[in-house]
CSV table of C-alpha atoms in Angstrom, one decimal:
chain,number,residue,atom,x,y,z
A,16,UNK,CA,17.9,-9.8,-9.4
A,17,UNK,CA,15.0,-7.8,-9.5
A,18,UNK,CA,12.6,-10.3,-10.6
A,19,UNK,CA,13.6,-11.8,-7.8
A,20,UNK,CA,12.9,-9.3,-5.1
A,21,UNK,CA,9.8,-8.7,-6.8
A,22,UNK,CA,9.0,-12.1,-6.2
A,23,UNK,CA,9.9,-12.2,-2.8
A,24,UNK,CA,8.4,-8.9,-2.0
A,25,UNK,CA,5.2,-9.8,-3.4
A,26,UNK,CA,5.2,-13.6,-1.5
A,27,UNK,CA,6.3,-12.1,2.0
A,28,UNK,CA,3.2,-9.2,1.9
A,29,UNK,CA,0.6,-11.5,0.5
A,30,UNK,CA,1.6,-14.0,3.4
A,31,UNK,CA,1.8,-11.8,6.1
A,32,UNK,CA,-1.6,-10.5,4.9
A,33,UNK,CA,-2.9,-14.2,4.8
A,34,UNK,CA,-1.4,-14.9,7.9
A,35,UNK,CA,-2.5,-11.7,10.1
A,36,UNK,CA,-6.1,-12.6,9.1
A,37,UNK,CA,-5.7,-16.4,10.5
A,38,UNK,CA,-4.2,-14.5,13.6
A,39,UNK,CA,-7.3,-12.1,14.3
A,40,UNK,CA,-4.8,-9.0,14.0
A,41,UNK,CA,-6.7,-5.8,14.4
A,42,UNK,CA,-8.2,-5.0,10.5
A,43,UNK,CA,-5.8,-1.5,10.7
A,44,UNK,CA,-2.8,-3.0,12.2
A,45,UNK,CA,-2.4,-5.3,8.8
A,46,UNK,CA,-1.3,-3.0,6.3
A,47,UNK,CA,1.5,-1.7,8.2
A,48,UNK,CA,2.5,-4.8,9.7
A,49,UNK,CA,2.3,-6.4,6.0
A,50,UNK,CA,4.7,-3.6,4.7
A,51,UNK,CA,7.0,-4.2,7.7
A,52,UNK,CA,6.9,-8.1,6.9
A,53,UNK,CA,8.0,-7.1,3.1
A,54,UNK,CA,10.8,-4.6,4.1
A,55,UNK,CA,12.2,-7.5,6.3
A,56,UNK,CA,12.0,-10.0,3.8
A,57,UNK,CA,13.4,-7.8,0.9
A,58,UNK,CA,16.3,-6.5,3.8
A,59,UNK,CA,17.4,-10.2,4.6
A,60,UNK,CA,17.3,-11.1,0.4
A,61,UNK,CA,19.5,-8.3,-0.3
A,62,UNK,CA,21.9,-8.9,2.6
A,63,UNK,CA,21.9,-12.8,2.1
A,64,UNK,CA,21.5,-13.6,-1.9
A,65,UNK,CA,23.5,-10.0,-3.1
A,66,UNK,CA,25.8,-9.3,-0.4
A,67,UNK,CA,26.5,-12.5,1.0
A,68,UNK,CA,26.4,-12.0,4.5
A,69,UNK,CA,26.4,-14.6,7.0
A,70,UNK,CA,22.8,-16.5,7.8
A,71,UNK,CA,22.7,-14.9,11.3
A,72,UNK,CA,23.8,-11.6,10.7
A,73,UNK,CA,20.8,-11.2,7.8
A,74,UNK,CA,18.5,-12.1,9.7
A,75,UNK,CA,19.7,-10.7,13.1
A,76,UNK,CA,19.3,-7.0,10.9
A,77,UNK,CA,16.2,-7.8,8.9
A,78,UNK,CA,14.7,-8.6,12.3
A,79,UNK,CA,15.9,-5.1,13.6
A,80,UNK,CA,14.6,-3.4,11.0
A,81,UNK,CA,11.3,-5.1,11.3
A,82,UNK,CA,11.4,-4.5,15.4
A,83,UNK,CA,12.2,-0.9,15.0
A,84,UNK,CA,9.5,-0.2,12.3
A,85,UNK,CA,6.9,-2.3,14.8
A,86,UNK,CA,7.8,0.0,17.5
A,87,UNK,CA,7.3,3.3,15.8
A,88,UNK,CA,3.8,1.8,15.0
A,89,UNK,CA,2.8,0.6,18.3
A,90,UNK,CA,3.9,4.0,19.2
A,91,UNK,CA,2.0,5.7,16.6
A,92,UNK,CA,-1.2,3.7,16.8
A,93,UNK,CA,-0.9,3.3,20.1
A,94,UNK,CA,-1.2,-0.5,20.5
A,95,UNK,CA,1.2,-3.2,21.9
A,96,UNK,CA,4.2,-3.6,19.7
A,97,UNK,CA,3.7,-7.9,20.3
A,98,UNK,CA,0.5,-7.1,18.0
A,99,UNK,CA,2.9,-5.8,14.8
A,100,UNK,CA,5.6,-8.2,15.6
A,101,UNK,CA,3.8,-11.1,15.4
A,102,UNK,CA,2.3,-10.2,12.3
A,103,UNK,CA,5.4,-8.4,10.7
A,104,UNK,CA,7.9,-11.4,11.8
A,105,UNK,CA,6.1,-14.0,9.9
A,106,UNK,CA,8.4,-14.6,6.7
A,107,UNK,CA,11.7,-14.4,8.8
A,108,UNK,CA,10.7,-17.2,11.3
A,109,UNK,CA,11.8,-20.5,10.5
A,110,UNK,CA,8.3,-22.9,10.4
A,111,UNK,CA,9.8,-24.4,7.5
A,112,UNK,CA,13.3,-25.4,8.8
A,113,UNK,CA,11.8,-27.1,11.9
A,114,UNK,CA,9.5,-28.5,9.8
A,115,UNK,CA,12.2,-29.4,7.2
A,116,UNK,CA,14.0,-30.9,10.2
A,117,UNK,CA,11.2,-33.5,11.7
A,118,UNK,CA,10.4,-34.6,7.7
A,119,UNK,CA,14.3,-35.8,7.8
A,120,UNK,CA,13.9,-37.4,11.0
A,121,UNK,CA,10.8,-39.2,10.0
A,122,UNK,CA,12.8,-40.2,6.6
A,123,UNK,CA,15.8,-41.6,9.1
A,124,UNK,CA,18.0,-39.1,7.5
A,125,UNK,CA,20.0,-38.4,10.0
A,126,UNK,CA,22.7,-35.8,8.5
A,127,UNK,CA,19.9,-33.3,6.6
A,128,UNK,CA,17.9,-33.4,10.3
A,129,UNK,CA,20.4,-32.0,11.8
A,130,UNK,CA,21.5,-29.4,9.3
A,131,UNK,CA,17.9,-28.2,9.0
A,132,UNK,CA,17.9,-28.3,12.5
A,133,UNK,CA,20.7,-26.5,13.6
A,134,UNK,CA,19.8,-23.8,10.5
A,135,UNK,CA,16.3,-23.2,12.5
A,136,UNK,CA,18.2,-22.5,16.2
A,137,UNK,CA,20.2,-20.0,14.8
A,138,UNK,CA,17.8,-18.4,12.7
A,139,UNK,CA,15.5,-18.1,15.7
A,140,UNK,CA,18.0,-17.3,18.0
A,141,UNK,CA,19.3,-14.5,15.4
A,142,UNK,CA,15.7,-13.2,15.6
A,143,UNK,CA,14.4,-13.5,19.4
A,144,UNK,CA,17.7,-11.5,20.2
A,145,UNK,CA,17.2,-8.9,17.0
A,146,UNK,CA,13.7,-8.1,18.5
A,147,UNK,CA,14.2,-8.5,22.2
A,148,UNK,CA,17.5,-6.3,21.7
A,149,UNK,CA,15.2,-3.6,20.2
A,150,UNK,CA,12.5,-3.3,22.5
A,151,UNK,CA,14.8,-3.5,25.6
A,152,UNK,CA,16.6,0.1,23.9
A,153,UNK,CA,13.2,1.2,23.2
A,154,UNK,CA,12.0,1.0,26.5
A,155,UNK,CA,15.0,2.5,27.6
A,156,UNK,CA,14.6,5.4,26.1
A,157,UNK,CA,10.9,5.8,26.6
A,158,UNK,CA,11.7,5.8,30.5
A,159,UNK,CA,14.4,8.3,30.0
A,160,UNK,CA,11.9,10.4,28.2
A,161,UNK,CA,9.4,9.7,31.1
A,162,UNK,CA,11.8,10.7,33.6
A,163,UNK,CA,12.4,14.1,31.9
A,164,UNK,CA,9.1,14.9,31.8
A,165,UNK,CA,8.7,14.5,35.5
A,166,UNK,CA,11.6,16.7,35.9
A,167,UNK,CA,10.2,19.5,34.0
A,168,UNK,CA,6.9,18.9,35.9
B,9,UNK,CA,-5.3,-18.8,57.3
B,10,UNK,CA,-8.6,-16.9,57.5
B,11,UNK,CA,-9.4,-15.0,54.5
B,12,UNK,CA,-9.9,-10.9,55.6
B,13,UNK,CA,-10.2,-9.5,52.2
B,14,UNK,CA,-13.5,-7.8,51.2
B,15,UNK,CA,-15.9,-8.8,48.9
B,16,UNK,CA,-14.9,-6.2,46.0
B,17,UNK,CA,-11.1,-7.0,46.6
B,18,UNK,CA,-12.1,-10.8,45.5
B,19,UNK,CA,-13.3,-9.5,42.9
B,20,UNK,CA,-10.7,-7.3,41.5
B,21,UNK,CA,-8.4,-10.3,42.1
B,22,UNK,CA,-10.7,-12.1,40.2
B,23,UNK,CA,-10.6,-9.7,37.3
B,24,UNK,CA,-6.8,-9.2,37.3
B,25,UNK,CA,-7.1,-13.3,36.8
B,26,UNK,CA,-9.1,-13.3,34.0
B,27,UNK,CA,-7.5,-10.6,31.7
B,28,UNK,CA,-4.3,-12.9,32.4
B,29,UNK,CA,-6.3,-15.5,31.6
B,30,UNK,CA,-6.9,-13.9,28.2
B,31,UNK,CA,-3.6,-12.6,27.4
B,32,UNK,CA,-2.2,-16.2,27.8
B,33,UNK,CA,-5.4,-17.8,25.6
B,34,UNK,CA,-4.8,-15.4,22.8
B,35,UNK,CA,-0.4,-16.2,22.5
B,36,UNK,CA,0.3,-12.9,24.5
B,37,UNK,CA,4.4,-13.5,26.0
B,38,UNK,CA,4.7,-14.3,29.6
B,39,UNK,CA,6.0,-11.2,30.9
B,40,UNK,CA,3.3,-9.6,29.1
B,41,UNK,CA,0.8,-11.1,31.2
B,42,UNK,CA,2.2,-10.5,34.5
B,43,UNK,CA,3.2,-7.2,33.5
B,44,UNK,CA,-0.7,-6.3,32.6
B,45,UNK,CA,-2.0,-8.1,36.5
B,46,UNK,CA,0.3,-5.7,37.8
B,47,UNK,CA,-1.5,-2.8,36.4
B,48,UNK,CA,-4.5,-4.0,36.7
B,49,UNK,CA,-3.4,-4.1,40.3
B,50,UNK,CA,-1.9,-1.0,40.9
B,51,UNK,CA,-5.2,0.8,39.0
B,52,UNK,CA,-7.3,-0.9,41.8
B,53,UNK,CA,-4.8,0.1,44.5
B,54,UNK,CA,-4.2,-3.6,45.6
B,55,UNK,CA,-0.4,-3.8,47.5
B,56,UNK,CA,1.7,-6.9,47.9
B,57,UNK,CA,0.4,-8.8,44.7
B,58,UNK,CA,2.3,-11.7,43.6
B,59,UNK,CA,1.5,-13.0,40.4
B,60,UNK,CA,3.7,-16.2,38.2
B,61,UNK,CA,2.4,-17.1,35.3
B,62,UNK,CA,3.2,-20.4,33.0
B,63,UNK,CA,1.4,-21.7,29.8
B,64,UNK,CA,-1.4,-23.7,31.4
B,65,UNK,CA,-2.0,-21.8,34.6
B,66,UNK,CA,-2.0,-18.2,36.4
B,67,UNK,CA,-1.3,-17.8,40.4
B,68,UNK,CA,-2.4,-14.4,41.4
B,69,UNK,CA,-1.7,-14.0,45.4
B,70,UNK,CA,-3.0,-10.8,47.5
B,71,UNK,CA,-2.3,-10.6,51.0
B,72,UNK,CA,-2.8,-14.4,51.2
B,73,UNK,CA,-5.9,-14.8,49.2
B,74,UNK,CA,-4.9,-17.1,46.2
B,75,UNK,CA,-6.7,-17.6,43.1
B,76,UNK,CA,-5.5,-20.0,40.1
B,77,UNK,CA,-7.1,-20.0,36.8
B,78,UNK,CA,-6.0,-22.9,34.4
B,79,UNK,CA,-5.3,-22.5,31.2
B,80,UNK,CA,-6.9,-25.1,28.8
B,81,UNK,CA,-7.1,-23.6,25.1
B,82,UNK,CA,-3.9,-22.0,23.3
B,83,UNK,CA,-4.2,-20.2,20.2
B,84,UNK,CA,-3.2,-16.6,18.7
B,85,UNK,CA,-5.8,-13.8,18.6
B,86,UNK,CA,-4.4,-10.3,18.8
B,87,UNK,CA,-7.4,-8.2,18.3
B,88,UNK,CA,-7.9,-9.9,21.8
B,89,UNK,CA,-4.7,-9.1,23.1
B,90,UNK,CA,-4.8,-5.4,22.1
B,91,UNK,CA,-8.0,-4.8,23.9
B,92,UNK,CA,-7.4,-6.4,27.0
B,93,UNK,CA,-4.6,-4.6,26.6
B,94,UNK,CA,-6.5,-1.5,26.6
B,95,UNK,CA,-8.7,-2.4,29.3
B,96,UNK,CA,-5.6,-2.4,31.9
B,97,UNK,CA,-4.5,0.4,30.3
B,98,UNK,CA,-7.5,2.4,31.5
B,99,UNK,CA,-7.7,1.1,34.8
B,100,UNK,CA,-4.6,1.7,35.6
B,101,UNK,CA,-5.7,5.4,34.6
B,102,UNK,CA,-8.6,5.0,37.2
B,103,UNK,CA,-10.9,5.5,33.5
B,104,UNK,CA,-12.3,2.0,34.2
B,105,UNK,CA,-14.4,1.1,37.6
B,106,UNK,CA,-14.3,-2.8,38.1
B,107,UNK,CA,-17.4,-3.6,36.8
B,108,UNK,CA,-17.1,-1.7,34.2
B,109,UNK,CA,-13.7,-3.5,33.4
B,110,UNK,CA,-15.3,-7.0,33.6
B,111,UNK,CA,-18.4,-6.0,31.1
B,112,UNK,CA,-15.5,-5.0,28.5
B,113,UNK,CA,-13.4,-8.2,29.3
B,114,UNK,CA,-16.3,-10.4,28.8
B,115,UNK,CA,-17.0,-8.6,25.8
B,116,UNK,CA,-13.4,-9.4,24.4
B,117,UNK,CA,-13.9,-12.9,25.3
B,118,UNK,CA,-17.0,-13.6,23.4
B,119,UNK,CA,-15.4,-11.6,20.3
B,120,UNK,CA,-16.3,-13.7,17.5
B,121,UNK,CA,-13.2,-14.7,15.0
B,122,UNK,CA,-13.4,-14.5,11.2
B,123,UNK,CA,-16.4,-15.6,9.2
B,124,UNK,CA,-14.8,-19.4,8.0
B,125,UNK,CA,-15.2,-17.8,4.1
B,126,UNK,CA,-12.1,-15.6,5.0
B,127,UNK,CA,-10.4,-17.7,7.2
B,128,UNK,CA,-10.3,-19.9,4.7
B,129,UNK,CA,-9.2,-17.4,1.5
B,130,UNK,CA,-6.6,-15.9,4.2
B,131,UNK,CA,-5.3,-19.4,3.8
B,132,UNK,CA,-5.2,-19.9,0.5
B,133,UNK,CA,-3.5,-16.7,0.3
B,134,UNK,CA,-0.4,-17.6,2.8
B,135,UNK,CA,0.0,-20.8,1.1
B,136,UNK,CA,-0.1,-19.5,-2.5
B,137,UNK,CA,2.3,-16.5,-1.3
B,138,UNK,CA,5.3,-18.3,0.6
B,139,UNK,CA,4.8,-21.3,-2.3
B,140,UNK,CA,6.7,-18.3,-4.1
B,141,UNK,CA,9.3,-17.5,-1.0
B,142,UNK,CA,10.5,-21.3,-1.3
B,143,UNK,CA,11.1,-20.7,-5.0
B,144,UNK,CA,7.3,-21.7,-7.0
B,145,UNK,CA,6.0,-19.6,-9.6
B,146,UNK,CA,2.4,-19.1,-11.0
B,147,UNK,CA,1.6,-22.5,-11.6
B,148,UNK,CA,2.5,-23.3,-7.8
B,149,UNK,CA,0.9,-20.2,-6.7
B,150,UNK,CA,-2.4,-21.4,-7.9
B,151,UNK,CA,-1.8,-25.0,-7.0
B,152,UNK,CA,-1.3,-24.4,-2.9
B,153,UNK,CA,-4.1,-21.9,-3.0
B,154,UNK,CA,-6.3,-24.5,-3.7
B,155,UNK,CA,-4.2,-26.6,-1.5
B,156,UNK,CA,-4.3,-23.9,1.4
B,157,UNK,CA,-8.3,-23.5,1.2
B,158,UNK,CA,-8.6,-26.7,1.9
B,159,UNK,CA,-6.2,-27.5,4.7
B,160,UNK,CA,-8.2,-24.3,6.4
B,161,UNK,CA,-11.5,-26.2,5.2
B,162,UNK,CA,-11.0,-29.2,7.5
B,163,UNK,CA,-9.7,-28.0,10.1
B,164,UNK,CA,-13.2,-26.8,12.1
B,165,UNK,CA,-13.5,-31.1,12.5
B,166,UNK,CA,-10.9,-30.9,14.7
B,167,UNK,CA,-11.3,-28.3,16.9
B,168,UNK,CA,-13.8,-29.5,19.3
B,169,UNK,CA,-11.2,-33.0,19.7
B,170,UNK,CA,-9.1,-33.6,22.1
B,171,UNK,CA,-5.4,-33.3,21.1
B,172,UNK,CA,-7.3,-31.1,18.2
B,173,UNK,CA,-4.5,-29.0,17.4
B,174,UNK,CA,-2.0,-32.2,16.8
B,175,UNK,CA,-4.9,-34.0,14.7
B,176,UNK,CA,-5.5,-30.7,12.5
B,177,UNK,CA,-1.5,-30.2,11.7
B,178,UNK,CA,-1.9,-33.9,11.1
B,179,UNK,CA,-4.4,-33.8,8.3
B,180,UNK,CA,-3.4,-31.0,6.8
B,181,UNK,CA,0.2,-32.1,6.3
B,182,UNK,CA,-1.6,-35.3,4.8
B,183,UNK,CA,-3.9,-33.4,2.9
B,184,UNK,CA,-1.1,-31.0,1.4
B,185,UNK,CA,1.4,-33.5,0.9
B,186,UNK,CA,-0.7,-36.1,-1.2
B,187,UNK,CA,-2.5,-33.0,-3.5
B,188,UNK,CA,0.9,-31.6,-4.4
B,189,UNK,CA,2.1,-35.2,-5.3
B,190,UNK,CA,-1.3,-35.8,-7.3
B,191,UNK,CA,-0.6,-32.5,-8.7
B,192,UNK,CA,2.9,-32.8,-9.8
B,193,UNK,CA,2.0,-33.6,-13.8
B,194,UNK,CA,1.2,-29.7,-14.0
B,195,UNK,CA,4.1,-28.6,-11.9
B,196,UNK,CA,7.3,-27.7,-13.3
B,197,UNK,CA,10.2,-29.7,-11.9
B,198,UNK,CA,11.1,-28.7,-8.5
B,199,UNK,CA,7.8,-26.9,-7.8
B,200,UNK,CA,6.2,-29.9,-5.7
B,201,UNK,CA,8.5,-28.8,-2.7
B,202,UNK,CA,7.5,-25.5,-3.0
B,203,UNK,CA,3.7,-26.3,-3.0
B,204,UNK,CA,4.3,-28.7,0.6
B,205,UNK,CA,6.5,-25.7,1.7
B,206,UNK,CA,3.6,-23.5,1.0
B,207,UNK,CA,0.5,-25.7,2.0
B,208,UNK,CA,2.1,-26.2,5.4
B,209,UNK,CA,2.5,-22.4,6.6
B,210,UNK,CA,-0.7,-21.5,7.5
B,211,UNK,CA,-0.8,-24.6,10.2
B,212,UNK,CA,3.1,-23.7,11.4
B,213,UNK,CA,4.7,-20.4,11.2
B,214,UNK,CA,7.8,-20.7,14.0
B,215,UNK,CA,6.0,-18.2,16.1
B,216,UNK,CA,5.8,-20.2,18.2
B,217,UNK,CA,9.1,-21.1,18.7
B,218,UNK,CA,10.3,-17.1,18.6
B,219,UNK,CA,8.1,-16.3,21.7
B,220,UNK,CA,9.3,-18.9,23.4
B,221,UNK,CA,13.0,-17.6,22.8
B,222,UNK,CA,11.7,-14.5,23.7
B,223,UNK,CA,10.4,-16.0,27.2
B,224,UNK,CA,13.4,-17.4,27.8
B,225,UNK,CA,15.1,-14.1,27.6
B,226,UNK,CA,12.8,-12.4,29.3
B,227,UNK,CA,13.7,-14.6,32.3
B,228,UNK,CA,10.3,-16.9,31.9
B,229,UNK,CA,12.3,-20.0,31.8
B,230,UNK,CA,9.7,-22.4,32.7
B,231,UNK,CA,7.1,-20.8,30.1
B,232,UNK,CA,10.1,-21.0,27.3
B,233,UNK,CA,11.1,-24.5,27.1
B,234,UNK,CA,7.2,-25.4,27.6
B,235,UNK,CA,6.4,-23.4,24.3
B,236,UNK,CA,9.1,-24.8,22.9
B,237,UNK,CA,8.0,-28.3,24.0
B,238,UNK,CA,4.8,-27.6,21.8
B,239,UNK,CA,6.3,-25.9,18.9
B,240,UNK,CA,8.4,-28.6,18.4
B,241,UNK,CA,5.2,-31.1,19.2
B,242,UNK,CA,3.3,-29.3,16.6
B,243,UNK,CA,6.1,-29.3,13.8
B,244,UNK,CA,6.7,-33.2,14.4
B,245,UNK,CA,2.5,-33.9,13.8
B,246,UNK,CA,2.8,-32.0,10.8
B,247,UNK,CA,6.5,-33.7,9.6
B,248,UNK,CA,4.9,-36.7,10.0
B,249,UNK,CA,1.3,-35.9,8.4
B,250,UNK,CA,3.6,-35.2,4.9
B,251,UNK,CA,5.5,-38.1,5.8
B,252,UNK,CA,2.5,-40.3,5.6
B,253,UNK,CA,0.8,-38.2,2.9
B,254,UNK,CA,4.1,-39.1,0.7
B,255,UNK,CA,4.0,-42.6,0.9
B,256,UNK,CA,0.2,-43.0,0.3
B,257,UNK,CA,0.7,-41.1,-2.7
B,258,UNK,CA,4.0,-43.2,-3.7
B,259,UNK,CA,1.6,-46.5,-2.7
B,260,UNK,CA,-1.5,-45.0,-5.4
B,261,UNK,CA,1.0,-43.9,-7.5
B,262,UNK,CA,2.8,-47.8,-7.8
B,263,UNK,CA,-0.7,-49.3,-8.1
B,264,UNK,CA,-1.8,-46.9,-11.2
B,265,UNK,CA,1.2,-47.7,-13.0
C-alpha cells in the first residue's frame, strides 16, 4: 500500500511539475501548486483504492482539498486562485477517460465508449462542483470579512 | 448614433478590451474576464459599461460606444493571466494611469514563453510521471520520456497551421502510439497502455473540459458548451491520431513477421 502511494505521489508531483511549465505558471507558484496536485492525488488513492469510496465522492473531496489549499495560496501569495488550480487540478482531471472514450468510438466499441464516457462526466462534474463549491464559500467569507472592516472603519 | 465620448474614454475602452482580450488568449474562465473589464472600468471611472464575453470574441459597450475584439488564438499561459491580473488590480487602486496600463499590458503580451529545451524536458517529465499514475514502472517511465520529448519536439511545425492545434494532438497521438508499440519488446506486459496513457498528457489534460464546467456554473452558458465543443474536438484528434498510430504499427508489425 505504500509503495503504491509512493508511486502515485511521486507521478502526480513530477506531472504537475511537467505540466505547470508547458502552462507558463509563474516559476514560484509551481512548488506549491505541485504539492497541492500530490496531496490531491494521494487524498483520492486513499479514499478510492483503501477505503473504497464511491468514484464521485473521492474525487468531489480530493478536489476540495486541492481548492481549499489553492485558495490559502492565492491568498498568501497574492495571485488569482485560477493560477494554482489549474496547475494543482491536473492529475484529478480526466484527459485520459475522454480520451479513453473517443479511442473506443474510433475502435466501434460501442459499450467501453460509453462507460469511459460516462466515468469522465462524473469525474468532471465531481470536480467543477468540488472547486466551484469552495471558492463560492471562500468569497463568501472574504466579503463578510470586508464588510466588518467597513464597520469598524 | 453619434459618438460623444472623448478621445481618452476610447481609449480606456480600448484598454479594458485588450486585457480581456488577454485573459481569454491565455485560458482565463469567462467570468474572470468580465469580472477584470469591470474593474478596469470602475478604476477609470467609466459608468454604464456592458461587457459579454464568449470564447472567440469580447463586446465592451460604454454609453453606446461599442468595441469588439475577436479572439483568434486559444492556449493556456498563466504567468499572463496573473499579471494582467495585476494590472486591473492597480487601476482599480487609481496606482496605474492609462498609459501606463497599456505599456505593462503590451509588455505581458510580448512575454516570451519557455525556451523549446524546457518545454520540451517539461514534457518528457509529464509523460514519464502519469505513465506511472496509469500503473508503468521504470522501464515505462523512461520509455514515454523519450516518447514525451518528442511529441513536444514536433509540435512547433504545427503551430503556425491552420487547424494547428487539431494537427499537433494529431501527430503526437500518432507519434506516441506507434513508439510504444515499436517499443513493446522492452516493456513488461501491460506497460504499453501506460506509455500511450502517458505520451498523450501533455497534449490533453481535461482542463479544458473542467473550465468549461466551471463556465457553465458560473452562469456562462454559451462560453461552456463552446469549450466543451473543443475539448471534446481536441480529445477526438488525439483518439484518432493513436487509432491510426495502432494500425500502422499492427500493418509494419504483419509485414516483419
Amino acid at each position: 500500500m505504500i509503495g503504491e502511494l509512493f508511486i502515485g505521489a511521486v507521478g502526480a508531483f513530477g506531472g504537475t511539475v511537467g505540466l505547470s511549465l508547458l502552462l507558463n505558471a509563474p516559476p514560484r507558484s509551481i512548488l506549491p501548486a505541485s504539492l497541492t496536485g500530490m496531496l490531491g492525488q494521494l487524498v483520492y488513492m486513499i479514499l478510492r483504492l483503501h477505503m473504497g469510496q464511491s468514484l464521485i465522492a473521492s474525487y468531489f473531496f480530493a478536489t476540495v482539498t486541492v481548492a481549499v489549499i489553492c485558495e490559502i495560496c492565492a491568498r498568501v501569495m497574492r495571485m488569482p486562485s485560477t493560477i494554482f488550480l489549474l496547475s494543482a487540478l491536473i492529475p484529478l482531471v480526466p484527459g485520459y477517460s475522454f480520451y479513453a472514450m473517443l479511442l473506443a468510438l474510433v475502435q466501434d466499441n460501442g459499450m467501453q465508449a460509453a462507460r469511459c464516457g460516462m466515468e469522465a462526466v462524473q469525474v468532471v462534474a465531481a470536480i467543477a462542483v468540488g472547486s466551484a463549491v469552495t471558492s463560492v464559500v471562500f468569497r463568501a467569507m472574504m466579503m463578510r470579512r470586508l464588510r466588518r472592516a467597513e464597520k469598524i472603519q | 448614433m453619434q459618438s460623444t465620448l472623448s478621445e481618452s474614454t476610447k481609449q480606456q475602452i480600448a484598454l479594458i478590451c485588450r486585457a480581456a482580450q488577454l485573459i481569454l488568449e491565455n485560458g482565463g474562465e469567462t467570468y474572470r474576464v468580465e469580472e477584470t473589464a469591470l474593474r478596469m472600468a470602475k478604476g477609470f471611472g467609466l459608468k454604464n459599461v456592458n461587457i459579454a464575453a464568449f470564447p472567440t470574441s469580447i463586446f465592451v459597450e460604454v454609453d453606446g460606444h461599442m468595441r469588439v475584439t475577436r479572439i483568434n488564438r486559444r492556449g493556456t499561459n498563466t504567468t499572463r493571466l496573473e499579471r494582467t491580473n495585476s494590472v486591473s488590480r492597480s487601476v482599480e487602486r487609481g496606482e496605474m494611469t492609462a498609459q501606463q496600463a497599456q505599456a505593462e499590458l503590451e509588455a505581458i503580451a510580448a512575454l516570451p514563453g519557455l525556451p523549446l529545451w524546457v518545454q520540451i524536458a517539461a514534457s518528457g517529465l509529464t509523460a514519464a510521471s502519469f505513465s506511472l499514475l496509469f500503473g508503468g514502472r521504470l522501464s515505462a517511465f523512461v520509455v514515454s520520456f523519450l516518447i514525451g520529448m518528442l511529441v513536444q519536439l514536433v509540435q512547433p511545425l504545427f503551430s503556425n497551421m491552420e487547424m494547428g492545434a487539431l494537427f499537433g494532438c494529431f501527430a503526437g497521438g500518432a507519434i506516441t502510439a506507434l513508439l510504444a508499440q515499436a517499443s513493446s519488446p522492452l516493456l513488461p506486459a501491460g506497460s504499453v497502455n501506460a506509455v500511450i496513457a502517458g505520451g498523450i498528457m501533455p497534449l490533453l489534460t481535461g482542463l479544458l473540459m473542467t473550465t468549461a464546467m466551471r463556465d457553465t456554473m458560473y452562469g456562462d452558458l454559451v462560453s461552456g458548451v463552446t469549450r466543451a465543443a473543443e475539448a471534446l474536438l481536441l480529445a477526438a484528434s488525439v483518439a484518432l491520431g493513436v487509432y491510426v498510430g495502432l494500425e500502422i504499427a499492427a500493418m509494419m508489425g504483419g509485414m516483419l513477421l
